[in-house]
Amino acid sequence: MPVGKQEIDSLIQDYFGIQGAGLAAVGNLFERRQMEKGEHLLKMRQYARQMHFVKSGYFRMFAYSPNEEKEVTQWIARKGMFLTDLASFYFNTPARWNIQALSACEVFTIAKADYLSIGEYVANWPQLEKLFLTKCFITLENRVFDQLSLTAEEKVKRLLDDSPNLFIQVPLQYIASMLGMTPETLSRVRKKWSS
């Protein structure tokens, strides 16, 4: 079995629910790619022609504020997470997001043309893809709810519980931006939790 094949098969099962004979065929559509720190998977105004799953490392999805005075971090992806600009990928529009490696990384990548061919290998692909997109929407919905309803302390605690290594591996200003707070607020809250 090729290196990483079991990992991509597991991710495909988790995200798409594909099983059986179709799983191996779909897994073969993905390629492993190594990336250097600072390298981009996608830049704003390009077209997302690939979908990725993170094998190792950290990626930041970010854009610039309307006046381009600051960067806004939408998401920090880590091992096992899915990554693309969904609107650009599905609707062929210019990307709103930059996706950049924050460390040396490895990803499993599928080209859009190969993604569109999955129905040839998986009979119930339309239903599975619908479930996948629904999961993406629910994840986004939960993040919006958390942003609107949780205090700064609750946001930091939730992230610490979910991904403690993020605070070691990722610059704090990116985490603060993703949580919708200033780096100073994040530092203050972190000190409170660590004392």
mmCIF file of C-alpha atoms in Angstrom:
data_model
loop_
_atom_site.group_PDB
_atom_site.id
_atom_site.type_symbol
_atom_site.label_atom_id
_atom_site.label_comp_id
_atom_site.label_asym_id
_atom_site.label_seq_id
_atom_site.Cartn_x
_atom_site.Cartn_y
_atom_site.Cartn_z
ATOM 1 C CA MET A 1 0.000 0.000 0.000
ATOM 2 C CA PRO A 2 1.523 3.385 -0.984
ATOM 3 C CA VAL A 3 2.632 5.662 1.855
ATOM 4 C CA GLY A 4 -0.302 7.753 3.029
ATOM 5 C CA LYS A 5 -2.923 5.678 1.169
ATOM 6 C CA GLN A 6 -4.552 4.525 4.393
ATOM 7 C CA GLU A 7 -4.624 8.126 5.659
ATOM 8 C CA ILE A 8 -6.328 9.536 2.567
ATOM 9 C CA ASP A 9 -8.786 6.630 2.502
ATOM 10 C CA SER A 10 -9.676 7.368 6.131
ATOM 11 C CA LEU A 11 -10.170 11.082 5.382
ATOM 12 C CA ILE A 12 -12.353 10.288 2.363
ATOM 13 C CA GLN A 13 -14.500 8.021 4.523
ATOM 14 C CA ASP A 14 -14.778 10.644 7.284
ATOM 15 C CA TYR A 15 -15.581 13.589 5.031
ATOM 16 C CA PHE A 16 -17.563 11.987 2.220
ATOM 17 C CA GLY A 17 -18.825 8.689 3.612
ATOM 18 C CA ILE A 18 -17.429 6.755 0.636
ATOM 19 C CA GLN A 19 -16.853 3.054 1.314
ATOM 20 C CA GLY A 20 -16.268 -0.183 -0.525
ATOM 21 C CA ALA A 21 -14.779 -0.427 -4.010
ATOM 22 C CA GLY A 22 -15.269 3.275 -4.698
ATOM 23 C CA LEU A 23 -13.012 4.210 -1.793
ATOM 24 C CA ALA A 24 -9.832 2.869 -3.393
ATOM 25 C CA ALA A 25 -10.669 4.420 -6.765
ATOM 26 C CA VAL A 26 -11.347 7.851 -5.254
ATOM 27 C CA GLY A 27 -8.250 7.631 -3.047
ATOM 28 C CA ASN A 28 -6.163 7.123 -6.184
ATOM 29 C CA LEU A 29 -7.367 10.500 -7.512
ATOM 30 C CA PHE A 30 -5.453 12.304 -4.754
ATOM 31 C CA GLU A 31 -1.783 13.210 -4.942
ATOM 32 C CA ARG A 32 0.561 13.898 -2.055
ATOM 33 C CA ARG A 33 2.249 17.289 -2.132
ATOM 34 C CA GLN A 34 4.958 18.768 0.098
ATOM 35 C CA MET A 35 4.982 22.488 0.812
ATOM 36 C CA GLU A 36 7.471 24.877 2.324
ATOM 37 C CA LYS A 37 6.641 27.412 5.018
ATOM 38 C CA GLY A 38 5.240 30.553 3.374
ATOM 39 C CA GLU A 39 4.170 28.777 0.173
ATOM 40 C CA HIS A 40 0.616 29.404 -1.049
ATOM 41 C CA LEU A 41 -1.939 26.802 -2.058
ATOM 42 C CA LEU A 42 -4.138 29.641 -3.305
ATOM 43 C CA LYS A 43 -4.040 33.425 -3.560
ATOM 44 C CA MET A 44 -6.913 35.875 -3.640
ATOM 45 C CA ARG A 45 -8.368 36.410 -7.128
ATOM 46 C CA GLN A 46 -6.952 33.119 -8.415
ATOM 47 C CA TYR A 47 -9.353 30.270 -9.135
ATOM 48 C CA ALA A 48 -9.526 27.315 -6.749
ATOM 49 C CA ARG A 49 -8.928 24.338 -9.012
ATOM 50 C CA GLN A 50 -7.987 21.909 -6.251
ATOM 51 C CA MET A 51 -9.292 20.589 -2.953
ATOM 52 C CA HIS A 52 -6.864 19.588 -0.214
ATOM 53 C CA PHE A 53 -6.708 17.554 2.974
ATOM 54 C CA VAL A 54 -3.943 18.411 5.421
ATOM 55 C CA LYS A 55 -1.623 15.487 6.176
ATOM 56 C CA SER A 56 0.745 17.506 8.375
ATOM 57 C CA GLY A 57 1.516 21.093 9.297
ATOM 58 C CA TYR A 58 -0.621 24.221 9.557
ATOM 59 C CA PHE A 59 -2.267 26.436 6.944
ATOM 60 C CA ARG A 60 -3.847 29.850 7.326
ATOM 61 C CA MET A 61 -6.838 31.016 5.303
ATOM 62 C CA PHE A 62 -6.856 34.794 5.291
ATOM 63 C CA ALA A 63 -7.986 37.846 3.379
ATOM 64 C CA TYR A 64 -7.470 41.580 3.635
ATOM 65 C CA SER A 65 -9.949 43.971 5.193
ATOM 66 C CA PRO A 66 -11.890 46.130 2.660
ATOM 67 C CA ASN A 67 -9.414 48.998 3.065
ATOM 68 C CA GLU A 68 -6.527 46.481 2.943
ATOM 69 C CA GLU A 69 -5.093 47.849 6.196
ATOM 70 C CA LYS A 70 -5.086 44.499 7.969
ATOM 71 C CA GLU A 71 -5.195 40.777 7.369
ATOM 72 C CA VAL A 72 -8.180 38.817 8.629
ATOM 73 C CA THR A 73 -7.620 35.150 9.446
ATOM 74 C CA GLN A 74 -10.693 33.080 8.686
ATOM 75 C CA TRP A 75 -9.335 29.657 9.579
ATOM 76 C CA ILE A 76 -6.213 27.775 10.610
ATOM 77 C CA ALA A 77 -6.246 24.253 9.209
ATOM 78 C CA ARG A 78 -4.293 21.380 10.704
ATOM 79 C CA LYS A 79 -3.879 17.630 10.229
ATOM 80 C CA GLY A 80 -7.003 15.919 8.957
ATOM 81 C CA MET A 81 -8.805 19.082 7.878
ATOM 82 C CA PHE A 82 -10.248 19.896 4.464
ATOM 83 C CA LEU A 83 -9.054 23.040 2.701
ATOM 84 C CA THR A 84 -10.119 25.099 -0.328
ATOM 85 C CA ASP A 85 -12.046 28.254 -1.174
ATOM 86 C CA LEU A 86 -15.416 26.515 -1.551
ATOM 87 C CA ALA A 87 -17.148 29.320 -3.451
ATOM 88 C CA SER A 88 -14.319 29.530 -5.963
ATOM 89 C CA PHE A 89 -14.046 25.747 -6.277
ATOM 90 C CA TYR A 90 -17.758 25.126 -6.857
ATOM 91 C CA PHE A 91 -18.830 28.293 -8.684
ATOM 92 C CA ASN A 92 -15.646 29.127 -10.611
ATOM 93 C CA THR A 93 -15.376 32.614 -9.089
ATOM 94 C CA PRO A 94 -12.158 34.388 -8.089
ATOM 95 C CA ALA A 95 -10.978 33.249 -4.660
ATOM 96 C CA ARG A 96 -11.701 35.483 -1.689
ATOM 97 C CA TRP A 97 -9.075 33.787 0.440
ATOM 98 C CA ASN A 98 -5.329 33.271 0.503
ATOM 99 C CA ILE A 99 -4.248 29.844 1.742
ATOM 100 C CA GLN A 100 -0.670 29.815 3.000
ATOM 101 C CA ALA A 101 1.516 27.240 4.753
ATOM 102 C CA LEU A 102 2.559 28.354 8.242
ATOM 103 C CA SER A 103 5.089 25.517 8.474
ATOM 104 C CA ALA A 104 6.503 22.791 6.304
ATOM 105 C CA CYS A 105 3.376 20.862 5.308
ATOM 106 C CA GLU A 106 2.062 17.893 3.411
ATOM 107 C CA VAL A 107 -1.344 17.758 1.760
ATOM 108 C CA PHE A 108 -3.419 15.295 -0.202
ATOM 109 C CA THR A 109 -4.704 17.157 -3.265
ATOM 110 C CA ILE A 110 -7.421 16.369 -5.778
ATOM 111 C CA ALA A 111 -7.795 18.388 -8.977
ATOM 112 C CA LYS A 112 -11.242 19.792 -9.706
ATOM 113 C CA ALA A 113 -11.569 17.684 -12.880
ATOM 114 C CA ASP A 114 -10.857 14.531 -10.852
ATOM 115 C CA TYR A 115 -13.252 15.642 -8.115
ATOM 116 C CA LEU A 116 -15.974 16.072 -10.743
ATOM 117 C CA SER A 117 -15.346 12.506 -11.920
ATOM 118 C CA ILE A 118 -16.045 10.885 -8.512
ATOM 119 C CA GLY A 119 -19.595 10.022 -9.639
ATOM 120 C CA GLU A 120 -18.065 7.553 -12.110
ATOM 121 C CA TYR A 121 -16.703 5.517 -9.172
ATOM 122 C CA VAL A 122 -19.388 6.058 -6.523
ATOM 123 C CA ALA A 123 -23.025 5.418 -7.462
ATOM 124 C CA ASN A 124 -24.561 7.473 -4.634
ATOM 125 C CA TRP A 125 -22.095 10.363 -4.971
ATOM 126 C CA PRO A 126 -24.768 13.120 -5.308
ATOM 127 C CA GLN A 127 -26.180 12.209 -1.882
ATOM 128 C CA LEU A 128 -22.736 11.869 -0.296
ATOM 129 C CA GLU A 129 -21.560 15.173 -1.741
ATOM 130 C CA LYS A 130 -24.700 16.854 -0.412
ATOM 131 C CA LEU A 131 -23.925 15.501 3.073
ATOM 132 C CA PHE A 132 -20.327 16.733 2.759
ATOM 133 C CA LEU A 133 -21.479 20.251 1.848
ATOM 134 C CA THR A 134 -24.027 20.178 4.654
ATOM 135 C CA LYS A 135 -21.232 19.326 7.130
ATOM 136 C CA CYS A 136 -19.202 22.273 5.775
ATOM 137 C CA PHE A 137 -22.186 24.568 6.261
ATOM 138 C CA ILE A 138 -22.834 23.320 9.807
ATOM 139 C CA THR A 139 -19.172 23.843 10.725
ATOM 140 C CA LEU A 140 -19.392 27.420 9.469
ATOM 141 C CA GLU A 141 -22.717 27.940 11.229
ATOM 142 C CA ASN A 142 -21.206 26.732 14.524
ATOM 143 C CA ARG A 143 -18.231 29.058 14.124
ATOM 144 C CA VAL A 144 -20.518 32.044 13.499
ATOM 145 C CA PHE A 145 -22.604 31.127 16.553
ATOM 146 C CA ASP A 146 -19.473 30.852 18.708
ATOM 147 C CA GLN A 147 -18.196 34.207 17.459
ATOM 148 C CA LEU A 148 -21.489 35.878 18.348
ATOM 149 C CA SER A 149 -22.251 34.148 21.632
ATOM 150 C CA LEU A 150 -19.010 33.240 23.434
ATOM 151 C CA THR A 151 -16.875 35.540 25.545
ATOM 152 C CA ALA A 152 -13.188 35.970 24.709
ATOM 153 C CA GLU A 153 -12.329 33.600 27.565
ATOM 154 C CA GLU A 154 -14.752 30.952 26.306
ATOM 155 C CA LYS A 155 -13.403 31.179 22.747
ATOM 156 C CA VAL A 156 -9.826 30.721 23.931
ATOM 157 C CA LYS A 157 -10.733 27.856 26.276
ATOM 158 C CA ARG A 158 -12.606 26.047 23.514
ATOM 159 C CA LEU A 159 -9.644 26.383 21.150
ATOM 160 C CA LEU A 160 -7.180 25.327 23.859
ATOM 161 C CA ASP A 161 -9.286 22.250 24.615
ATOM 162 C CA ASP A 162 -9.675 21.411 20.923
ATOM 163 C CA SER A 163 -6.149 22.123 19.729
ATOM 164 C CA PRO A 164 -3.575 23.030 22.410
ATOM 165 C CA ASN A 165 -0.640 22.656 19.977
ATOM 166 C CA LEU A 166 -2.041 25.474 17.860
ATOM 167 C CA PHE A 167 -0.787 27.952 20.461
ATOM 168 C CA ILE A 168 2.729 26.529 20.182
ATOM 169 C CA GLN A 169 2.879 26.201 16.387
ATOM 170 C CA VAL A 170 0.979 29.263 15.118
ATOM 171 C CA PRO A 171 1.782 32.958 15.689
ATOM 172 C CA LEU A 172 -0.611 34.451 18.238
ATOM 173 C CA GLN A 173 -1.673 37.339 16.000
ATOM 174 C CA TYR A 174 -3.183 34.823 13.537
ATOM 175 C CA ILE A 175 -5.037 32.977 16.287
ATOM 176 C CA ALA A 176 -6.305 36.268 17.708
ATOM 177 C CA SER A 177 -7.568 37.357 14.284
ATOM 178 C CA MET A 178 -9.339 34.013 13.786
ATOM 179 C CA LEU A 179 -11.029 34.430 17.184
ATOM 180 C CA GLY A 180 -12.033 38.026 16.443
ATOM 181 C CA MET A 181 -9.908 39.667 19.121
ATOM 182 C CA THR A 182 -6.716 41.672 19.442
ATOM 183 C CA PRO A 183 -3.405 39.925 20.176
ATOM 184 C CA GLU A 184 -3.326 41.810 23.500
ATOM 185 C CA THR A 185 -6.704 40.373 24.529
ATOM 186 C CA LEU A 186 -5.588 36.874 23.543
ATOM 187 C CA SER A 187 -2.370 37.222 25.578
ATOM 188 C CA ARG A 188 -4.305 38.459 28.601
ATOM 189 C CA VAL A 189 -6.806 35.593 28.390
ATOM 190 C CA ARG A 190 -4.083 32.985 27.885
ATOM 191 C CA LYS A 191 -2.199 34.243 30.946
ATOM 192 C CA LYS A 192 -5.398 33.940 32.948
ATOM 193 C CA TRP A 193 -5.861 30.312 31.837
ATOM 194 C CA SER A 194 -2.240 29.343 32.440
ATOM 195 C CA SER A 195 -2.092 30.785 35.972
#
